[in-house]
Amino acid sequence: MSADTKEKLLEGALRTLTEQGIAKTSARTIAAAAGVNQALVFYHFGSVDELLAAACRHGSEQRVSRYRERLDAVSSLAELLAFGREMHEEERAAGHVAVLGQLLAGAQTQPRLAPATAAGLALWIEEIEKVLVRVLSATPLGEFADPVGLARAVAASFVGIELYEGVDAAGAERALDALEQLSVLVTAVEELGPIAQRAMRSRLRRVSRS
């Protein structure tokens, strides 16, 4: 029963963040969403912040697990960008990108949320990084790219686009289009012959040293 109540509170916290935002998330609103007494928030988690931190980890683990097999099957950067857009649409429709956005906003004024929010994002970053290492190593860009930094940039971009969409939906759509256009450039590089790829590597080495 205790585990069931904790699960309800975790799901209630995620639902409250999605539907009402961080500003209106409280023990009362979370308990109402979970259908339990609000005293149970403090009994099981000690504070609302601790519950939100646990909910962030819980939600991220669920979502990453949902996509892990599909991410493992990605074989090119173009596929990753296309899948990223599809995944963003699914996560946005379900409200999960909004949860991360709300927690990032809350962490600005509630520092105790920062480590858990970072840990939740790290689950996504780890999976994206694995894909980038795999797909970039087979291209002329692999020698010069930074998969660790790129993975963080990709994760930050998708959360940022979710927030941006609230004030400029057309601009957010255009940003996603621009990311997809990168796949055209990368595909063109991947399709270069061996001589052209060696020339490109040589040129990139000279540029990186200058």
C-alpha atoms as an extended CHARMM CRD file, in Angstrom:
* protein
*
       210  EXT
         1         1  MET       CA              0.0000000000        0.0000000000        0.0000000000  PROA      1               0.0000000000
         2         2  SER       CA              2.8500000000        2.3960000000        0.8380000000  PROA      2               0.0000000000
         3         3  ALA       CA              4.4780000000        1.7760000000       -2.5630000000  PROA      3               0.0000000000
         4         4  ASP       CA              1.1240000000        2.3260000000       -4.2610000000  PROA      4               0.0000000000
         5         5  THR       CA              0.6470000000        5.6490000000       -2.4640000000  PROA      5               0.0000000000
         6         6  LYS       CA              4.1500000000        6.8030000000       -3.3960000000  PROA      6               0.0000000000
         7         7  GLU       CA              3.4920000000        5.9140000000       -7.0260000000  PROA      7               0.0000000000
         8         8  LYS       CA              0.2590000000        7.9240000000       -6.9430000000  PROA      8               0.0000000000
         9         9  LEU       CA              2.0870000000       10.9130000000       -5.4830000000  PROA      9               0.0000000000
        10        10  LEU       CA              4.8400000000       10.7290000000       -8.0870000000  PROA      10              0.0000000000
        11        11  GLU       CA              2.3070000000       10.5750000000      -10.9080000000  PROA      11              0.0000000000
        12        12  GLY       CA              0.2370000000       13.2880000000       -9.2350000000  PROA      12              0.0000000000
        13        13  ALA       CA              3.2720000000       15.5700000000       -9.0380000000  PROA      13              0.0000000000
        14        14  LEU       CA              4.0300000000       15.0680000000      -12.7300000000  PROA      14              0.0000000000
        15        15  ARG       CA              0.4160000000       15.6880000000      -13.6900000000  PROA      15              0.0000000000
        16        16  THR       CA              0.2630000000       18.8440000000      -11.5610000000  PROA      16              0.0000000000
        17        17  LEU       CA              3.4480000000       20.2410000000      -13.1180000000  PROA      17              0.0000000000
        18        18  THR       CA              2.0830000000       19.5440000000      -16.5940000000  PROA      18              0.0000000000
        19        19  GLU       CA             -1.3880000000       20.9740000000      -16.0360000000  PROA      19              0.0000000000
        20        20  GLN       CA             -0.7720000000       23.8050000000      -13.5570000000  PROA      20              0.0000000000
        21        21  GLY       CA              2.9290000000       24.6710000000      -13.7380000000  PROA      21              0.0000000000
        22        22  ILE       CA              5.5160000000       25.0030000000      -11.0040000000  PROA      22              0.0000000000
        23        23  ALA       CA              3.9480000000       28.1550000000       -9.5250000000  PROA      23              0.0000000000
        24        24  LYS       CA              0.7420000000       26.3250000000       -8.6200000000  PROA      24              0.0000000000
        25        25  THR       CA              2.3310000000       23.0630000000       -7.5590000000  PROA      25              0.0000000000
        26        26  SER       CA              1.8900000000       22.4840000000       -3.8290000000  PROA      26              0.0000000000
        27        27  ALA       CA              1.2390000000       19.6520000000       -1.3980000000  PROA      27              0.0000000000
        28        28  ARG       CA             -2.4750000000       20.3670000000       -1.7210000000  PROA      28              0.0000000000
        29        29  THR       CA             -2.6060000000       20.3590000000       -5.5400000000  PROA      29              0.0000000000
        30        30  ILE       CA             -0.3920000000       17.2790000000       -5.8210000000  PROA      30              0.0000000000
        31        31  ALA       CA             -2.4450000000       15.3780000000       -3.2410000000  PROA      31              0.0000000000
        32        32  ALA       CA             -5.6480000000       16.3360000000       -5.0520000000  PROA      32              0.0000000000
        33        33  ALA       CA             -4.2300000000       15.0440000000       -8.3550000000  PROA      33              0.0000000000
        34        34  ALA       CA             -3.0950000000       11.8480000000       -6.6430000000  PROA      34              0.0000000000
        35        35  GLY       CA             -6.3780000000       11.3770000000       -4.7900000000  PROA      35              0.0000000000
        36        36  VAL       CA             -4.7310000000       11.1060000000       -1.3690000000  PROA      36              0.0000000000
        37        37  ASN       CA             -4.4350000000       13.1290000000        1.8300000000  PROA      37              0.0000000000
        38        38  GLN       CA             -1.8390000000       15.8990000000        1.5140000000  PROA      38              0.0000000000
        39        39  ALA       CA             -0.1950000000       14.8380000000        4.7840000000  PROA      39              0.0000000000
        40        40  LEU       CA              1.0770000000       11.7980000000        2.8570000000  PROA      40              0.0000000000
        41        41  VAL       CA              3.2940000000       14.0880000000        0.7650000000  PROA      41              0.0000000000
        42        42  PHE       CA              5.3520000000       14.8700000000        3.8840000000  PROA      42              0.0000000000
        43        43  TYR       CA              5.0750000000       11.3620000000        5.3150000000  PROA      43              0.0000000000
        44        44  HSD       CA              6.5840000000        9.7360000000        2.2200000000  PROA      44              0.0000000000
        45        45  PHE       CA              8.8780000000       12.4590000000        0.8790000000  PROA      45              0.0000000000
        46        46  GLY       CA              9.4840000000       14.9650000000        3.6720000000  PROA      46              0.0000000000
        47        47  SER       CA              8.8010000000       18.0330000000        1.5270000000  PROA      47              0.0000000000
        48        48  VAL       CA              7.2640000000       19.1160000000       -1.7610000000  PROA      48              0.0000000000
        49        49  ASP       CA             10.7310000000       19.7750000000       -3.1940000000  PROA      49              0.0000000000
        50        50  GLU       CA             11.8370000000       16.2350000000       -2.3890000000  PROA      50              0.0000000000
        51        51  LEU       CA              8.6880000000       14.8560000000       -3.9990000000  PROA      51              0.0000000000
        52        52  LEU       CA              9.2810000000       16.9440000000       -7.1370000000  PROA      52              0.0000000000
        53        53  ALA       CA             12.8860000000       15.7640000000       -7.2770000000  PROA      53              0.0000000000
        54        54  ALA       CA             11.7820000000       12.1340000000       -7.0340000000  PROA      54              0.0000000000
        55        55  ALA       CA              9.0540000000       12.7260000000       -9.6190000000  PROA      55              0.0000000000
        56        56  CYS       CA             11.5980000000       14.1730000000      -12.0480000000  PROA      56              0.0000000000
        57        57  ARG       CA             13.7840000000       11.0780000000      -11.7870000000  PROA      57              0.0000000000
        58        58  HSD       CA             10.7480000000        8.7920000000      -11.9400000000  PROA      58              0.0000000000
        59        59  GLY       CA              9.3120000000       10.4800000000      -15.0210000000  PROA      59              0.0000000000
        60        60  SER       CA             12.6250000000       10.6080000000      -16.8810000000  PROA      60              0.0000000000
        61        61  GLU       CA             13.3530000000        6.9510000000      -16.1900000000  PROA      61              0.0000000000
        62        62  GLN       CA              9.9400000000        6.0080000000      -17.5650000000  PROA      62              0.0000000000
        63        63  ARG       CA             10.3000000000        8.0830000000      -20.7180000000  PROA      63              0.0000000000
        64        64  VAL       CA             13.9020000000        7.1100000000      -21.5020000000  PROA      64              0.0000000000
        65        65  SER       CA             13.0110000000        3.4540000000      -21.0670000000  PROA      65              0.0000000000
        66        66  ARG       CA             10.1950000000        3.9140000000      -23.5870000000  PROA      66              0.0000000000
        67        67  TYR       CA             12.5930000000        5.1070000000      -26.3070000000  PROA      67              0.0000000000
        68        68  ARG       CA             15.8200000000        3.2430000000      -25.5040000000  PROA      68              0.0000000000
        69        69  GLU       CA             15.2940000000        0.3980000000      -27.9640000000  PROA      69              0.0000000000
        70        70  ARG       CA             14.4750000000        2.8080000000      -30.7890000000  PROA      70              0.0000000000
        71        71  LEU       CA             17.4950000000        4.9720000000      -29.9930000000  PROA      71              0.0000000000
        72        72  ASP       CA             19.6900000000        1.8850000000      -30.0560000000  PROA      72              0.0000000000
        73        73  ALA       CA             18.5270000000        1.2380000000      -33.6240000000  PROA      73              0.0000000000
        74        74  VAL       CA             19.4690000000        4.7080000000      -34.9350000000  PROA      74              0.0000000000
        75        75  SER       CA             22.3320000000        4.3670000000      -37.4330000000  PROA      75              0.0000000000
        76        76  SER       CA             22.9030000000        7.9110000000      -38.7230000000  PROA      76              0.0000000000
        77        77  LEU       CA             22.7180000000       11.5140000000      -37.5810000000  PROA      77              0.0000000000
        78        78  ALA       CA             19.9110000000       12.1070000000      -40.0680000000  PROA      78              0.0000000000
        79        79  GLU       CA             17.9120000000        9.3090000000      -38.4260000000  PROA      79              0.0000000000
        80        80  LEU       CA             18.6280000000       10.7600000000      -34.9950000000  PROA      80              0.0000000000
        81        81  LEU       CA             17.3880000000       14.2180000000      -35.9980000000  PROA      81              0.0000000000
        82        82  ALA       CA             14.2530000000       12.7750000000      -37.6070000000  PROA      82              0.0000000000
        83        83  PHE       CA             13.5780000000       10.5710000000      -34.6030000000  PROA      83              0.0000000000
        84        84  GLY       CA             14.2730000000       13.4850000000      -32.2500000000  PROA      84              0.0000000000
        85        85  ARG       CA             11.5290000000       15.5010000000      -33.8830000000  PROA      85              0.0000000000
        86        86  GLU       CA              9.0970000000       12.6050000000      -33.7280000000  PROA      86              0.0000000000
        87        87  MET       CA              9.9680000000       11.9870000000      -30.0860000000  PROA      87              0.0000000000
        88        88  HSD       CA              9.6050000000       15.6870000000      -29.2800000000  PROA      88              0.0000000000
        89        89  GLU       CA              6.1010000000       15.6860000000      -30.7690000000  PROA      89              0.0000000000
        90        90  GLU       CA              5.1370000000       12.6480000000      -28.6810000000  PROA      90              0.0000000000
        91        91  GLU       CA              6.6470000000       14.0330000000      -25.4920000000  PROA      91              0.0000000000
        92        92  ARG       CA              5.1340000000       17.4630000000      -26.0350000000  PROA      92              0.0000000000
        93        93  ALA       CA              1.6740000000       15.9920000000      -26.6090000000  PROA      93              0.0000000000
        94        94  ALA       CA              2.0210000000       13.9580000000      -23.4110000000  PROA      94              0.0000000000
        95        95  GLY       CA              3.2840000000       16.9880000000      -21.4650000000  PROA      95              0.0000000000
        96        96  HSD       CA              6.6310000000       15.4660000000      -20.4930000000  PROA      96              0.0000000000
        97        97  VAL       CA              8.8490000000       18.1150000000      -22.0840000000  PROA      97              0.0000000000
        98        98  ALA       CA              6.7900000000       20.7210000000      -20.2220000000  PROA      98              0.0000000000
        99        99  VAL       CA              7.5790000000       18.9720000000      -16.9240000000  PROA      99              0.0000000000
       100       100  LEU       CA             11.3230000000       19.3580000000      -17.4760000000  PROA      100             0.0000000000
       101       101  GLY       CA             10.8020000000       22.9610000000      -18.5030000000  PROA      101             0.0000000000
       102       102  GLN       CA              8.8110000000       23.6920000000      -15.3560000000  PROA      102             0.0000000000
       103       103  LEU       CA             11.4080000000       22.0160000000      -13.1420000000  PROA      103             0.0000000000
       104       104  LEU       CA             14.2170000000       23.9680000000      -14.8140000000  PROA      104             0.0000000000
       105       105  ALA       CA             12.2790000000       27.1560000000      -14.1690000000  PROA      105             0.0000000000
       106       106  GLY       CA             11.6310000000       26.1520000000      -10.5590000000  PROA      106             0.0000000000
       107       107  ALA       CA             15.2980000000       25.3400000000       -9.9810000000  PROA      107             0.0000000000
       108       108  GLN       CA             16.1690000000       28.9930000000      -10.5710000000  PROA      108             0.0000000000
       109       109  THR       CA             14.4930000000       29.9570000000       -7.3020000000  PROA      109             0.0000000000
       110       110  GLN       CA             14.4970000000       26.5880000000       -5.5020000000  PROA      110             0.0000000000
       111       111  PRO       CA             18.1020000000       25.3410000000       -5.6760000000  PROA      111             0.0000000000
       112       112  ARG       CA             17.2120000000       21.9820000000       -4.1050000000  PROA      112             0.0000000000
       113       113  LEU       CA             15.4260000000       21.0750000000       -7.3560000000  PROA      113             0.0000000000
       114       114  ALA       CA             18.5500000000       21.6350000000       -9.4650000000  PROA      114             0.0000000000
       115       115  PRO       CA             20.4260000000       18.3430000000       -8.7950000000  PROA      115             0.0000000000
       116       116  ALA       CA             17.3700000000       16.1740000000       -9.4280000000  PROA      116             0.0000000000
       117       117  THR       CA             16.4050000000       18.1050000000      -12.5530000000  PROA      117             0.0000000000
       118       118  ALA       CA             19.9610000000       17.7720000000      -13.8470000000  PROA      118             0.0000000000
       119       119  ALA       CA             19.8640000000       14.0510000000      -13.0410000000  PROA      119             0.0000000000
       120       120  GLY       CA             16.6120000000       13.6830000000      -14.9720000000  PROA      120             0.0000000000
       121       121  LEU       CA             18.0920000000       15.4460000000      -17.9870000000  PROA      121             0.0000000000
       122       122  ALA       CA             21.2560000000       13.3690000000      -17.6390000000  PROA      122             0.0000000000
       123       123  LEU       CA             19.2660000000       10.2120000000      -18.3640000000  PROA      123             0.0000000000
       124       124  TRP       CA             18.2990000000       11.6700000000      -21.7420000000  PROA      124             0.0000000000
       125       125  ILE       CA             21.7780000000       13.0500000000      -22.3820000000  PROA      125             0.0000000000
       126       126  GLU       CA             23.3880000000        9.6660000000      -21.7280000000  PROA      126             0.0000000000
       127       127  GLU       CA             21.2320000000        7.9680000000      -24.3550000000  PROA      127             0.0000000000
       128       128  ILE       CA             21.7310000000       10.7490000000      -26.9270000000  PROA      128             0.0000000000
       129       129  GLU       CA             25.4890000000       10.7290000000      -26.3190000000  PROA      129             0.0000000000
       130       130  LYS       CA             25.6920000000        6.9860000000      -27.0040000000  PROA      130             0.0000000000
       131       131  VAL       CA             23.9280000000        7.4760000000      -30.3400000000  PROA      131             0.0000000000
       132       132  LEU       CA             26.1440000000       10.4220000000      -31.3160000000  PROA      132             0.0000000000
       133       133  VAL       CA             29.3410000000        8.5100000000      -30.5190000000  PROA      133             0.0000000000
       134       134  ARG       CA             28.1290000000        5.6240000000      -32.6580000000  PROA      134             0.0000000000
       135       135  VAL       CA             26.8900000000        7.5510000000      -35.6900000000  PROA      135             0.0000000000
       136       136  LEU       CA             29.5500000000       10.2620000000      -35.8340000000  PROA      136             0.0000000000
       137       137  SER       CA             32.4520000000        7.8100000000      -35.6390000000  PROA      137             0.0000000000
       138       138  ALA       CA             31.5530000000        6.5830000000      -39.1280000000  PROA      138             0.0000000000
       139       139  THR       CA             31.7080000000       10.0770000000      -40.6960000000  PROA      139             0.0000000000
       140       140  PRO       CA             34.4960000000       12.5890000000      -41.4060000000  PROA      140             0.0000000000
       141       141  LEU       CA             33.0060000000       14.6690000000      -38.5990000000  PROA      141             0.0000000000
       142       142  GLY       CA             33.6530000000       12.0350000000      -35.9480000000  PROA      142             0.0000000000
       143       143  GLU       CA             37.2530000000       13.0770000000      -35.3820000000  PROA      143             0.0000000000
       144       144  PHE       CA             36.2720000000       16.6910000000      -34.6870000000  PROA      144             0.0000000000
       145       145  ALA       CA             32.8570000000       16.5250000000      -33.0400000000  PROA      145             0.0000000000
       146       146  ASP       CA             32.3110000000       16.5560000000      -29.2740000000  PROA      146             0.0000000000
       147       147  PRO       CA             29.5280000000       14.0190000000      -28.5880000000  PROA      147             0.0000000000
       148       148  VAL       CA             29.4400000000       14.9190000000      -24.8800000000  PROA      148             0.0000000000
       149       149  GLY       CA             28.8310000000       18.5940000000      -25.5710000000  PROA      149             0.0000000000
       150       150  LEU       CA             26.5290000000       17.9150000000      -28.5230000000  PROA      150             0.0000000000
       151       151  ALA       CA             24.3270000000       15.6170000000      -26.4350000000  PROA      151             0.0000000000
       152       152  ARG       CA             23.8300000000       18.4050000000      -23.8980000000  PROA      152             0.0000000000
       153       153  ALA       CA             23.1330000000       20.9130000000      -26.6510000000  PROA      153             0.0000000000
       154       154  VAL       CA             20.4930000000       18.6310000000      -28.1780000000  PROA      154             0.0000000000
       155       155  ALA       CA             18.7690000000       18.0530000000      -24.8240000000  PROA      155             0.0000000000
       156       156  ALA       CA             18.8270000000       21.7740000000      -23.9960000000  PROA      156             0.0000000000
       157       157  SER       CA             17.4920000000       22.6320000000      -27.4600000000  PROA      157             0.0000000000
       158       158  PHE       CA             14.4450000000       20.4280000000      -27.2040000000  PROA      158             0.0000000000
       159       159  VAL       CA             13.5100000000       21.6980000000      -23.7400000000  PROA      159             0.0000000000
       160       160  GLY       CA             14.1500000000       25.2690000000      -24.8650000000  PROA      160             0.0000000000
       161       161  ILE       CA             12.0090000000       24.8660000000      -27.9670000000  PROA      161             0.0000000000
       162       162  GLU       CA              9.1430000000       23.6600000000      -25.7630000000  PROA      162             0.0000000000
       163       163  LEU       CA              9.3570000000       26.8830000000      -23.7210000000  PROA      163             0.0000000000
       164       164  TYR       CA              9.8070000000       29.0400000000      -26.8280000000  PROA      164             0.0000000000
       165       165  GLU       CA              6.7600000000       27.4690000000      -28.4370000000  PROA      165             0.0000000000
       166       166  GLY       CA              4.5730000000       29.0720000000      -25.7820000000  PROA      166             0.0000000000
       167       167  VAL       CA              5.3740000000       32.5550000000      -27.1060000000  PROA      167             0.0000000000
       168       168  ASP       CA              6.1570000000       31.8650000000      -30.7800000000  PROA      168             0.0000000000
       169       169  ALA       CA              4.7790000000       28.5930000000      -32.1160000000  PROA      169             0.0000000000
       170       170  ALA       CA              5.7910000000       29.3780000000      -35.7140000000  PROA      170             0.0000000000
       171       171  GLY       CA              9.3260000000       30.2320000000      -34.6040000000  PROA      171             0.0000000000
       172       172  ALA       CA              9.6210000000       26.9660000000      -32.6640000000  PROA      172             0.0000000000
       173       173  GLU       CA              8.4500000000       25.0310000000      -35.7120000000  PROA      173             0.0000000000
       174       174  ARG       CA             11.0240000000       26.8070000000      -37.8390000000  PROA      174             0.0000000000
       175       175  ALA       CA             13.7370000000       25.9410000000      -35.3220000000  PROA      175             0.0000000000
       176       176  LEU       CA             12.8220000000       22.2670000000      -35.6140000000  PROA      176             0.0000000000
       177       177  ASP       CA             12.8460000000       22.5620000000      -39.4070000000  PROA      177             0.0000000000
       178       178  ALA       CA             16.3440000000       24.0570000000      -39.2400000000  PROA      178             0.0000000000
       179       179  LEU       CA             17.5680000000       21.1360000000      -37.1400000000  PROA      179             0.0000000000
       180       180  GLU       CA             16.1540000000       18.7090000000      -39.6760000000  PROA      180             0.0000000000
       181       181  GLN       CA             17.9000000000       20.5670000000      -42.5000000000  PROA      181             0.0000000000
       182       182  LEU       CA             21.1990000000       19.7290000000      -40.8300000000  PROA      182             0.0000000000
       183       183  SER       CA             20.5090000000       16.1150000000      -41.6730000000  PROA      183             0.0000000000
       184       184  VAL       CA             20.6710000000       16.9890000000      -45.3880000000  PROA      184             0.0000000000
       185       185  LEU       CA             24.1680000000       18.4260000000      -44.9320000000  PROA      185             0.0000000000
       186       186  VAL       CA             25.3120000000       15.4740000000      -42.8520000000  PROA      186             0.0000000000
       187       187  THR       CA             23.9150000000       12.9860000000      -45.3560000000  PROA      187             0.0000000000
       188       188  ALA       CA             25.7950000000       14.7670000000      -48.1380000000  PROA      188             0.0000000000
       189       189  VAL       CA             29.0280000000       14.4450000000      -46.1440000000  PROA      189             0.0000000000
       190       190  GLU       CA             28.3660000000       10.7710000000      -45.4400000000  PROA      190             0.0000000000
       191       191  GLU       CA             27.8590000000       10.1090000000      -49.1630000000  PROA      191             0.0000000000
       192       192  LEU       CA             31.1740000000       11.6390000000      -50.2250000000  PROA      192             0.0000000000
       193       193  GLY       CA             33.6620000000        9.2410000000      -51.7190000000  PROA      193             0.0000000000
       194       194  PRO       CA             36.8420000000        8.2120000000      -49.8480000000  PROA      194             0.0000000000
       195       195  ILE       CA             39.0380000000       10.8280000000      -51.5770000000  PROA      195             0.0000000000
       196       196  ALA       CA             36.6160000000       13.6590000000      -50.8370000000  PROA      196             0.0000000000
       197       197  GLN       CA             36.2570000000       12.5050000000      -47.2380000000  PROA      197             0.0000000000
       198       198  ARG       CA             40.0380000000       12.4810000000      -46.7740000000  PROA      198             0.0000000000
       199       199  ALA       CA             40.2170000000       15.9850000000      -48.2270000000  PROA      199             0.0000000000
       200       200  MET       CA             37.5050000000       17.1440000000      -45.8590000000  PROA      200             0.0000000000
       201       201  ARG       CA             39.2780000000       15.6380000000      -42.8530000000  PROA      201             0.0000000000
       202       202  SER       CA             42.4970000000       17.3320000000      -43.8890000000  PROA      202             0.0000000000
       203       203  ARG       CA             40.7530000000       20.6630000000      -44.2370000000  PROA      203             0.0000000000
       204       204  LEU       CA             39.0200000000       20.3020000000      -40.8640000000  PROA      204             0.0000000000
       205       205  ARG       CA             42.3260000000       19.4540000000      -39.2010000000  PROA      205             0.0000000000
       206       206  ARG       CA             43.9140000000       22.6060000000      -40.5950000000  PROA      206             0.0000000000
       207       207  VAL       CA             40.9580000000       24.7250000000      -39.4700000000  PROA      207             0.0000000000
       208       208  SER       CA             40.9350000000       23.1950000000      -35.9820000000  PROA      208             0.0000000000
       209       209  ARG       CA             44.6590000000       23.9350000000      -35.5410000000  PROA      209             0.0000000000
       210       210  SER       CA             44.3820000000       27.5520000000      -36.6520000000  PROA      210             0.0000000000
